[in-house]
Amino acid sequence: MQSQTRKGMLIIAIANGLLLFGYGLSLPFFTIYLISQRGLSASMAGLIIALAGVSRCVSSAISGELADVFGRKTVMMWGLFSQIIAMLGLGLCIELKVQVGYMLLCYFLTTFLGAFFRPASNAWVTDNTTPRERVEAFGLIRIGLNIGWALGPAVGGFLVRYSYSMAFYFTGILYAVTILYLGRLVVDNHAPCKSRKPSFVSTLLSLKDTRLAKICFYVVLITAVNSQLVVGLSIHCNRYLHMPEYYIGWFFTINGLVTVFLQYWASKWAAKVRLSTGMLVGCLLYAVGFGSVGFFDSFLLIGFGVFLAGLGELIVSPGEQTLVSNIASRETRGRYLGMLMVFYNLGSAVGFFGAGMLGDYVAPRYLAGPWLIVGVLAVLAGIGFFRMRYSLTNEEDGKMTAPVPIKKDTVTLH
């Protein structure tokens, strides 16, 4: 990756890190807040988080389409500004202990607006990289994201012991810092598509590309698995193992630290194999990591399961973004990446709701049951991604063919 390209990726990586640090301070603990402070059942809390995920699906599609039409930076900045207002409003609702309905309205606004950034920023990354550079570029973004994820929940776990509202206020402040940072450093070289108006029907019709549709379906499966880290693990450890909140925060931190220290090497390895092969390996690591959690009751052993799942995430997350980027044209990158985030958030919603249902109805009968189901889903996703190789070109699947050497004409002297 060229130095100028790497500099641009570092700017976006740092921005993502700041945003996820802010996210980790507060939102992962909202499930615990609803259950422990507002008396909601695990299944009801899971349903609320799932509905918020559905709202992110809608906003992801909107973001990707708007990013193609109006530019990447414009969508990133306005999305963040709107989210700050909603986040501060949510913190105020929690502090004043308003009716649950008003608080949830602010929460849904926060999650809806929070989905505007990633499709636009991913399209910016794709604009400024070649297919050969994208696995490494998205891997670098993952490092930034997970530095934030490593720090945010660890700090948030201590903050919420004293004040849930304070955690949300700090999140709003970090988002404001990110706006100032991006506004100063990011340059958008994308030429907006003035020849077309935003068309969300056309966004949905992009699924007529069967390769995109298949990738999105497998993303739903593996994202439902990944979302167990936030809701499923919180319910399992807090309700059934009676672990304190800061233990759960440290599990999030372990997941983040895996990426901080190992993403570079994972990206180097992934660049040497087909994307479809790497995705299979990543999904199998998810299956072993999360599938084993239900059999453990100690911090260290559950932490090891989270570590293995984190290794899977190192490969899967950059891989799915690279796959979609590689099959999209320059004019549809925002739209395709927006659709990817639609199904990413749909998978999160399915996972959040499923975690609540499994925690209420399966875990009391067989504690390991929810995690075995999660492991099976990860295996199915891995098989699906692996079979994608039959519909991808070598370049789209990350296998770069070596150039054919040019034979020089030879002259025979007599």
GROMACS .gro file of C-alpha atoms in nm:
model
  414
    1MET     CA    1   0.000   0.000   0.000
    2GLN     CA    2   0.142   0.340  -0.102
    3SER     CA    3   0.228   0.589   0.173
    4GLN     CA    4  -0.037   0.841   0.066
    5THR     CA    5  -0.303   0.571   0.060
    6ARG     CA    6  -0.191   0.443   0.400
    7LYS     CA    7  -0.215   0.796   0.542
    8GLY     CA    8  -0.576   0.826   0.425
    9MET     CA    9  -0.663   0.487   0.572
   10LEU     CA   10  -0.505   0.588   0.904
   11ILE     CA   11  -0.726   0.898   0.916
   12ILE     CA   12  -1.041   0.689   0.871
   13ALA     CA   13  -0.910   0.421   1.108
   14ILE     CA   14  -0.856   0.678   1.385
   15ALA     CA   15  -1.203   0.823   1.326
   16ASN     CA   16  -1.357   0.475   1.350
   17GLY     CA   17  -1.159   0.414   1.667
   18LEU     CA   18  -1.292   0.730   1.830
   19LEU     CA   19  -1.649   0.641   1.733
   20LEU     CA   20  -1.630   0.286   1.861
   21PHE     CA   21  -1.461   0.402   2.181
   22GLY     CA   22  -1.760   0.628   2.234
   23TYR     CA   23  -2.001   0.348   2.141
   24GLY     CA   24  -1.829   0.109   2.382
   25LEU     CA   25  -1.858   0.353   2.670
   26SER     CA   26  -2.234   0.328   2.681
   27LEU     CA   27  -2.442   0.133   2.429
   28PRO     CA   28  -2.318  -0.223   2.507
   29PHE     CA   29  -2.445  -0.172   2.864
   30PHE     CA   30  -2.791  -0.056   2.758
   31THR     CA   31  -2.919  -0.415   2.767
   32ILE     CA   32  -2.804  -0.453   3.127
   33TYR     CA   33  -2.958  -0.114   3.212
   34LEU     CA   34  -3.298  -0.216   3.075
   35ILE     CA   35  -3.293  -0.544   3.267
   36SER     CA   36  -3.136  -0.435   3.598
   37GLN     CA   37  -3.260  -0.075   3.629
   38ARG     CA   38  -3.593  -0.080   3.443
   39GLY     CA   39  -3.699  -0.438   3.520
   40LEU     CA   40  -3.743  -0.561   3.162
   41SER     CA   41  -3.713  -0.931   3.082
   42ALA     CA   42  -3.418  -1.057   2.878
   43SER     CA   43  -3.646  -1.138   2.582
   44MET     CA   44  -3.807  -0.791   2.591
   45ALA     CA   45  -3.467  -0.621   2.613
   46GLY     CA   46  -3.345  -0.837   2.323
   47LEU     CA   47  -3.652  -0.739   2.118
   48ILE     CA   48  -3.582  -0.369   2.178
   49ILE     CA   49  -3.219  -0.405   2.071
   50ALA     CA   50  -3.335  -0.607   1.769
   51LEU     CA   51  -3.584  -0.338   1.660
   52ALA     CA   52  -3.306  -0.083   1.688
   53GLY     CA   53  -3.102  -0.305   1.459
   54VAL     CA   54  -3.385  -0.301   1.205
   55SER     CA   55  -3.378   0.079   1.211
   56ARG     CA   56  -3.006   0.062   1.132
   57CYS     CA   57  -3.089  -0.152   0.829
   58VAL     CA   58  -3.304   0.126   0.686
   59SER     CA   59  -3.052   0.400   0.758
   60SER     CA   60  -2.763   0.196   0.612
   61ALA     CA   61  -2.945   0.172   0.278
   62ILE     CA   62  -3.019   0.545   0.288
   63SER     CA   63  -2.657   0.626   0.374
   64GLY     CA   64  -2.505   0.425   0.092
   65GLU     CA   65  -2.737   0.576  -0.168
   66LEU     CA   66  -2.685   0.932  -0.042
   67ALA     CA   67  -2.308   0.879  -0.038
   68ASP     CA   68  -2.313   0.797  -0.411
   69VAL     CA   69  -2.529   1.098  -0.494
   70PHE     CA   70  -2.403   1.372  -0.257
   71GLY     CA   71  -2.054   1.256  -0.161
   72ARG     CA   72  -1.894   1.046   0.112
   73LYS     CA   73  -1.779   1.321   0.348
   74THR     CA   74  -2.112   1.507   0.348
   75VAL     CA   75  -2.300   1.197   0.462
   76MET     CA   76  -2.041   1.110   0.726
   77MET     CA   77  -2.046   1.459   0.881
   78TRP     CA   78  -2.422   1.515   0.888
   79GLY     CA   79  -2.488   1.167   1.019
   80LEU     CA   80  -2.248   1.220   1.310
   81PHE     CA   81  -2.386   1.565   1.393
   82SER     CA   82  -2.741   1.430   1.415
   83GLN     CA   83  -2.631   1.136   1.627
   84ILE     CA   84  -2.466   1.363   1.884
   85ILE     CA   85  -2.800   1.534   1.952
   86ALA     CA   86  -2.979   1.201   1.991
   87MET     CA   87  -2.705   1.057   2.215
   88LEU     CA   88  -2.711   1.354   2.453
   89GLY     CA   89  -3.090   1.329   2.461
   90LEU     CA   90  -3.067   0.962   2.558
   91GLY     CA   91  -2.826   1.041   2.840
   92LEU     CA   92  -3.065   1.308   2.968
   93CYS     CA   93  -3.360   1.064   2.957
   94ILE     CA   94  -3.164   0.814   3.164
   95GLU     CA   95  -3.054   1.078   3.416
   96LEU     CA   96  -3.408   1.213   3.461
   97LYS     CA   97  -3.558   0.860   3.465
   98VAL     CA   98  -3.827   0.955   3.217
   99GLN     CA   99  -4.088   0.707   3.098
  100VAL     CA  100  -3.939   0.411   2.914
  101GLY     CA  101  -4.119   0.508   2.590
  102TYR     CA  102  -3.945   0.847   2.565
  103MET     CA  103  -3.610   0.693   2.647
  104LEU     CA  104  -3.651   0.427   2.381
  105LEU     CA  105  -3.743   0.691   2.123
  106CYS     CA  106  -3.405   0.858   2.180
  107TYR     CA  107  -3.236   0.519   2.169
  108PHE     CA  108  -3.393   0.433   1.833
  109LEU     CA  109  -3.290   0.773   1.694
  110THR     CA  110  -2.936   0.711   1.817
  111THR     CA  111  -2.908   0.374   1.649
  112PHE     CA  112  -3.079   0.493   1.329
  113LEU     CA  113  -2.845   0.790   1.288
  114GLY     CA  114  -2.541   0.591   1.398
  115ALA     CA  115  -2.560   0.374   1.086
  116PHE     CA  116  -2.496   0.665   0.848
  117PHE     CA  117  -2.120   0.673   0.899
  118ARG     CA  118  -1.997   0.325   0.808
  119PRO     CA  119  -2.139   0.281   0.453
  120ALA     CA  120  -2.015   0.627   0.354
  121SER     CA  121  -1.670   0.577   0.509
  122ASN     CA  122  -1.637   0.229   0.355
  123ALA     CA  123  -1.721   0.375   0.014
  124TRP     CA  124  -1.450   0.638   0.073
  125VAL     CA  125  -1.200   0.361   0.151
  126THR     CA  126  -1.297   0.172  -0.167
  127ASP     CA  127  -1.260   0.489  -0.378
  128ASN     CA  128  -0.904   0.535  -0.255
  129THR     CA  129  -0.772   0.178  -0.284
  130THR     CA  130  -0.714  -0.085  -0.551
  131PRO     CA  131  -0.861  -0.437  -0.523
  132ARG     CA  132  -0.517  -0.564  -0.413
  133GLU     CA  133  -0.500  -0.308  -0.130
  134ARG     CA  134  -0.851  -0.347   0.010
  135VAL     CA  135  -0.803  -0.642   0.246
  136GLU     CA  136  -0.513  -0.460   0.410
  137ALA     CA  137  -0.703  -0.129   0.409
  138PHE     CA  138  -1.014  -0.271   0.573
  139GLY     CA  139  -0.788  -0.460   0.812
  140LEU     CA  140  -0.630  -0.129   0.912
  141ILE     CA  141  -0.977   0.014   0.970
  142ARG     CA  142  -1.050  -0.287   1.191
  143ILE     CA  143  -0.743  -0.207   1.402
  144GLY     CA  144  -0.877   0.144   1.462
  145LEU     CA  145  -1.224   0.010   1.539
  146ASN     CA  146  -1.094  -0.240   1.787
  147ILE     CA  147  -0.859  -0.005   1.968
  148GLY     CA  148  -1.176   0.187   2.040
  149TRP     CA  149  -1.363  -0.136   2.123
  150ALA     CA  150  -1.081  -0.246   2.356
  151LEU     CA  151  -1.083   0.081   2.551
  152GLY     CA  152  -1.451   0.180   2.542
  153PRO     CA  153  -1.620  -0.110   2.726
  154ALA     CA  154  -1.339  -0.134   2.983
  155VAL     CA  155  -1.387   0.234   3.074
  156GLY     CA  156  -1.765   0.212   3.032
  157GLY     CA  157  -1.784  -0.086   3.268
  158PHE     CA  158  -1.654   0.135   3.548
  159LEU     CA  159  -1.855   0.443   3.444
  160VAL     CA  160  -2.190   0.264   3.457
  161ARG     CA  161  -2.121   0.150   3.813
  162TYR     CA  162  -2.171   0.515   3.911
  163SER     CA  163  -2.386   0.666   3.636
  164TYR     CA  164  -2.533   0.525   3.316
  165SER     CA  165  -2.618   0.874   3.193
  166MET     CA  166  -2.258   0.994   3.230
  167ALA     CA  167  -2.144   0.720   2.993
  168PHE     CA  168  -2.384   0.847   2.724
  169TYR     CA  169  -2.273   1.209   2.775
  170PHE     CA  170  -1.910   1.108   2.723
  171THR     CA  171  -2.011   0.924   2.406
  172GLY     CA  172  -2.166   1.242   2.266
  173ILE     CA  173  -1.849   1.437   2.345
  174LEU     CA  174  -1.628   1.184   2.165
  175TYR     CA  175  -1.852   1.199   1.860
  176ALA     CA  176  -1.814   1.578   1.856
  177VAL     CA  177  -1.435   1.542   1.865
  178THR     CA  178  -1.458   1.303   1.569
  179ILE     CA  179  -1.653   1.557   1.361
  180LEU     CA  180  -1.386   1.821   1.418
  181TYR     CA  181  -1.112   1.572   1.331
  182LEU     CA  182  -1.274   1.452   1.007
  183GLY     CA  183  -1.374   1.799   0.896
  184ARG     CA  184  -1.013   1.907   0.908
  185LEU     CA  185  -0.838   1.607   0.753
  186VAL     CA  186  -1.067   1.417   0.514
  187VAL     CA  187  -1.078   1.517   0.148
  188ASP     CA  188  -1.355   1.364  -0.064
  189ASN     CA  189  -1.236   1.303  -0.420
  190HIS     CA  190  -1.555   1.122  -0.520
  191ALA     CA  191  -1.748   1.294  -0.797
  192PRO     CA  192  -2.118   1.281  -0.696
  193CYS     CA  193  -2.345   1.105  -0.945
  194LYS     CA  194  -2.543   1.411  -1.056
  195SER     CA  195  -2.699   1.210  -1.337
  196ARG     CA  196  -2.929   1.033  -1.095
  197LYS     CA  197  -3.141   1.117  -0.795
  198PRO     CA  198  -3.143   0.904  -0.478
  199SER     CA  199  -3.350   0.594  -0.553
  200PHE     CA  200  -3.407   0.359  -0.264
  201VAL     CA  201  -3.611   0.124  -0.483
  202SER     CA  202  -3.302   0.085  -0.701
  203THR     CA  203  -3.099   0.022  -0.386
  204LEU     CA  204  -3.322  -0.274  -0.301
  205LEU     CA  205  -3.316  -0.393  -0.662
  206SER     CA  206  -2.937  -0.421  -0.639
  207LEU     CA  207  -3.008  -0.759  -0.478
  208LYS     CA  208  -3.093  -0.882  -0.829
  209ASP     CA  209  -2.716  -0.929  -0.840
  210THR     CA  210  -2.729  -1.285  -0.704
  211ARG     CA  211  -2.370  -1.268  -0.582
  212LEU     CA  212  -2.449  -0.966  -0.367
  213ALA     CA  213  -2.765  -1.136  -0.240
  214LYS     CA  214  -2.574  -1.450  -0.138
  215ILE     CA  215  -2.301  -1.252   0.039
  216CYS     CA  216  -2.565  -1.053   0.226
  217PHE     CA  217  -2.744  -1.370   0.340
  218TYR     CA  218  -2.424  -1.523   0.476
  219VAL     CA  219  -2.343  -1.191   0.644
  220VAL     CA  220  -2.677  -1.212   0.828
  221LEU     CA  221  -2.579  -1.553   0.965
  222ILE     CA  222  -2.228  -1.465   1.079
  223THR     CA  223  -2.330  -1.125   1.216
  224ALA     CA  224  -2.601  -1.291   1.425
  225VAL     CA  225  -2.318  -1.501   1.567
  226ASN     CA  226  -2.093  -1.200   1.626
  227SER     CA  227  -2.371  -1.007   1.804
  228GLN     CA  228  -2.373  -1.266   2.084
  229LEU     CA  229  -2.070  -1.085   2.223
  230VAL     CA  230  -2.288  -0.785   2.315
  231VAL     CA  231  -2.623  -0.936   2.423
  232GLY     CA  232  -2.584  -1.313   2.454
  233LEU     CA  233  -2.264  -1.297   2.657
  234SER     CA  234  -2.406  -1.022   2.882
  235ILE     CA  235  -2.715  -1.232   2.961
  236HIS     CA  236  -2.515  -1.552   3.006
  237CYS     CA  237  -2.253  -1.402   3.238
  238ASN     CA  238  -2.475  -1.162   3.433
  239ARG     CA  239  -2.789  -1.370   3.480
  240TYR     CA  240  -2.660  -1.728   3.496
  241LEU     CA  241  -2.299  -1.691   3.613
  242HIS     CA  242  -2.361  -1.379   3.827
  243MET     CA  243  -2.049  -1.201   3.704
  244PRO     CA  244  -2.019  -0.824   3.766
  245GLU     CA  245  -2.055  -0.572   3.482
  246TYR     CA  246  -1.684  -0.491   3.468
  247TYR     CA  247  -1.605  -0.859   3.396
  248ILE     CA  248  -1.830  -0.832   3.091
  249GLY     CA  249  -1.653  -0.511   2.993
  250TRP     CA  250  -1.323  -0.698   3.002
  251PHE     CA  251  -1.458  -0.964   2.766
  252PHE     CA  252  -1.531  -0.684   2.519
  253THR     CA  253  -1.179  -0.555   2.577
  254ILE     CA  254  -1.025  -0.897   2.507
  255ASN     CA  255  -1.214  -0.904   2.178
  256GLY     CA  256  -1.080  -0.560   2.089
  257LEU     CA  257  -0.720  -0.634   2.190
  258VAL     CA  258  -0.712  -0.940   1.964
  259THR     CA  259  -0.767  -0.711   1.667
  260VAL     CA  260  -0.528  -0.441   1.786
  261PHE     CA  261  -0.236  -0.682   1.810
  262LEU     CA  262  -0.318  -0.947   1.549
  263GLN     CA  263  -0.516  -0.775   1.270
  264TYR     CA  264  -0.202  -0.680   1.076
  265TRP     CA  265  -0.083  -1.040   1.063
  266ALA     CA  266  -0.431  -1.171   0.988
  267SER     CA  267  -0.461  -0.929   0.695
  268LYS     CA  268  -0.120  -1.037   0.564
  269TRP     CA  269  -0.232  -1.400   0.577
  270ALA     CA  270  -0.571  -1.326   0.422
  271ALA     CA  271  -0.404  -1.145   0.132
  272LYS     CA  272  -0.224  -1.468   0.040
  273VAL     CA  273  -0.534  -1.687   0.013
  274ARG     CA  274  -0.866  -1.664  -0.165
  275LEU     CA  275  -1.124  -1.453   0.016
  276SER     CA  276  -1.365  -1.747   0.012
  277THR     CA  277  -1.108  -1.968   0.187
  278GLY     CA  278  -1.030  -1.704   0.446
  279MET     CA  279  -1.399  -1.653   0.520
  280LEU     CA  280  -1.443  -2.027   0.584
  281VAL     CA  281  -1.152  -2.029   0.829
  282GLY     CA  282  -1.284  -1.720   1.007
  283CYS     CA  283  -1.633  -1.863   1.044
  284LEU     CA  284  -1.495  -2.189   1.186
  285LEU     CA  285  -1.300  -1.992   1.447
  286TYR     CA  286  -1.625  -1.818   1.542
  287ALA     CA  287  -1.793  -2.159   1.573
  288VAL     CA  288  -1.529  -2.301   1.807
  289GLY     CA  289  -1.493  -1.980   2.012
  290PHE     CA  290  -1.858  -1.899   2.081
  291GLY     CA  291  -1.974  -2.259   2.060
  292SER     CA  292  -1.760  -2.344   2.363
  293VAL     CA  293  -1.871  -2.056   2.588
  294GLY     CA  294  -2.173  -2.241   2.726
  295PHE     CA  295  -1.952  -2.513   2.872
  296PHE     CA  296  -1.740  -2.272   3.078
  297ASP     CA  297  -1.810  -2.090   3.404
  298SER     CA  298  -1.480  -1.913   3.474
  299PHE     CA  299  -1.354  -1.577   3.352
  300LEU     CA  300  -1.038  -1.724   3.196
  301LEU     CA  301  -1.209  -2.000   2.998
  302ILE     CA  302  -1.485  -1.773   2.867
  303GLY     CA  303  -1.215  -1.520   2.783
  304PHE     CA  304  -1.039  -1.787   2.578
  305GLY     CA  305  -1.359  -1.854   2.384
  306VAL     CA  306  -1.396  -1.481   2.319
  307PHE     CA  307  -1.032  -1.477   2.203
  308LEU     CA  308  -1.097  -1.749   1.943
  309ALA     CA  309  -1.409  -1.573   1.819
  310GLY     CA  310  -1.203  -1.255   1.794
  311LEU     CA  311  -0.957  -1.435   1.566
  312GLY     CA  312  -1.250  -1.522   1.342
  313GLU     CA  313  -1.359  -1.160   1.333
  314LEU     CA  314  -1.011  -1.055   1.215
  315ILE     CA  315  -1.069  -1.245   0.892
  316VAL     CA  316  -1.445  -1.223   0.839
  317SER     CA  317  -1.507  -0.850   0.881
  318PRO     CA  318  -1.248  -0.717   0.631
  319GLY     CA  319  -1.325  -1.010   0.401
  320GLU     CA  320  -1.697  -0.941   0.364
  321GLN     CA  321  -1.634  -0.571   0.297
  322THR     CA  322  -1.367  -0.655   0.040
  323LEU     CA  323  -1.590  -0.909  -0.136
  324VAL     CA  324  -1.869  -0.654  -0.181
  325SER     CA  325  -1.626  -0.379  -0.286
  326ASN     CA  326  -1.473  -0.608  -0.549
  327ILE     CA  327  -1.802  -0.696  -0.719
  328ALA     CA  328  -1.935  -0.337  -0.723
  329SER     CA  329  -1.879  -0.082  -0.999
  330ARG     CA  330  -1.742   0.264  -0.914
  331GLU     CA  331  -2.091   0.415  -0.957
  332THR     CA  332  -2.257   0.165  -0.720
  333ARG     CA  333  -1.999   0.125  -0.443
  334GLY     CA  334  -2.193   0.328  -0.191
  335ARG     CA  335  -2.515   0.146  -0.283
  336TYR     CA  336  -2.358  -0.202  -0.256
  337LEU     CA  337  -2.174  -0.124   0.067
  338GLY     CA  338  -2.492   0.029   0.203
  339MET     CA  339  -2.677  -0.294   0.129
  340LEU     CA  340  -2.399  -0.486   0.303
  341MET     CA  341  -2.455  -0.274   0.614
  342VAL     CA  342  -2.831  -0.328   0.583
  343PHE     CA  343  -2.782  -0.701   0.619
  344TYR     CA  344  -2.506  -0.657   0.873
  345ASN     CA  345  -2.750  -0.467   1.093
  346LEU     CA  346  -3.027  -0.713   1.014
  347GLY     CA  347  -2.797  -0.990   1.133
  348SER     CA  348  -2.728  -0.794   1.450
  349ALA     CA  349  -3.102  -0.750   1.506
  350VAL     CA  350  -3.163  -1.122   1.456
  351GLY     CA  351  -2.875  -1.202   1.690
  352PHE     CA  352  -2.989  -0.960   1.961
  353PHE     CA  353  -3.345  -1.086   1.957
  354GLY     CA  354  -3.232  -1.446   1.934
  355ALA     CA  355  -2.996  -1.398   2.229
  356GLY     CA  356  -3.285  -1.278   2.445
  357MET     CA  357  -3.510  -1.566   2.342
  358LEU     CA  358  -3.236  -1.824   2.387
  359GLY     CA  359  -3.145  -1.672   2.723
  360ASP     CA  360  -3.506  -1.694   2.845
  361TYR     CA  361  -3.621  -2.026   2.701
  362VAL     CA  362  -3.320  -2.245   2.610
  363ALA     CA  363  -3.050  -2.162   2.866
  364PRO     CA  364  -3.266  -2.249   3.174
  365ARG     CA  365  -3.308  -2.602   3.034
  366TYR     CA  366  -2.959  -2.651   2.891
  367LEU     CA  367  -2.704  -2.375   2.955
  368ALA     CA  368  -2.480  -2.470   2.664
  369GLY     CA  369  -2.773  -2.492   2.421
  370PRO     CA  370  -2.772  -2.130   2.295
  371TRP     CA  371  -2.401  -2.144   2.223
  372LEU     CA  372  -2.421  -2.472   2.032
  373ILE     CA  373  -2.691  -2.317   1.811
  374VAL     CA  374  -2.464  -2.017   1.754
  375GLY     CA  375  -2.177  -2.248   1.656
  376VAL     CA  376  -2.391  -2.425   1.396
  377LEU     CA  377  -2.489  -2.092   1.238
  378ALA     CA  378  -2.121  -1.997   1.208
  379VAL     CA  379  -2.041  -2.326   1.029
  380LEU     CA  380  -2.328  -2.274   0.783
  381ALA     CA  381  -2.207  -1.921   0.705
  382GLY     CA  382  -1.854  -2.049   0.646
  383ILE     CA  383  -1.972  -2.314   0.401
  384GLY     CA  384  -2.177  -2.052   0.215
  385PHE     CA  385  -1.884  -1.811   0.179
  386PHE     CA  386  -1.657  -2.095   0.064
  387ARG     CA  387  -1.900  -2.192  -0.212
  388MET     CA  388  -1.896  -1.830  -0.339
  389ARG     CA  389  -1.564  -1.904  -0.512
  390TYR     CA  390  -1.752  -2.072  -0.798
  391SER     CA  391  -1.923  -1.745  -0.894
  392LEU     CA  392  -1.629  -1.505  -0.849
  393THR     CA  393  -1.343  -1.420  -1.080
  394ASN     CA  394  -0.992  -1.476  -0.950
  395GLU     CA  395  -0.948  -1.103  -0.892
  396GLU     CA  396  -1.282  -1.068  -0.710
  397ASP     CA  397  -1.191  -1.365  -0.488
  398GLY     CA  398  -0.857  -1.209  -0.400
  399LYS     CA  399  -0.643  -1.443  -0.607
  400MET     CA  400  -0.418  -1.229  -0.822
  401THR     CA  401  -0.285  -1.410  -1.123
  402ALA     CA  402   0.076  -1.347  -1.205
  403PRO     CA  403   0.138  -1.151  -1.526
  404VAL     CA  404   0.246  -1.361  -1.823
  405PRO     CA  405   0.612  -1.290  -1.897
  406ILE     CA  406   0.682  -1.139  -2.238
  407LYS     CA  407   0.913  -1.353  -2.443
  408LYS     CA  408   1.179  -1.162  -2.622
  409ASP     CA  409   1.245  -1.245  -2.984
  410THR     CA  410   1.568  -1.435  -3.023
  411VAL     CA  411   1.801  -1.401  -3.320
  412THR     CA  412   2.014  -1.693  -3.428
  413LEU     CA  413   2.357  -1.596  -3.556
  414HIS     CA  414   2.514  -1.808  -3.830
   0.00000   0.00000   0.00000
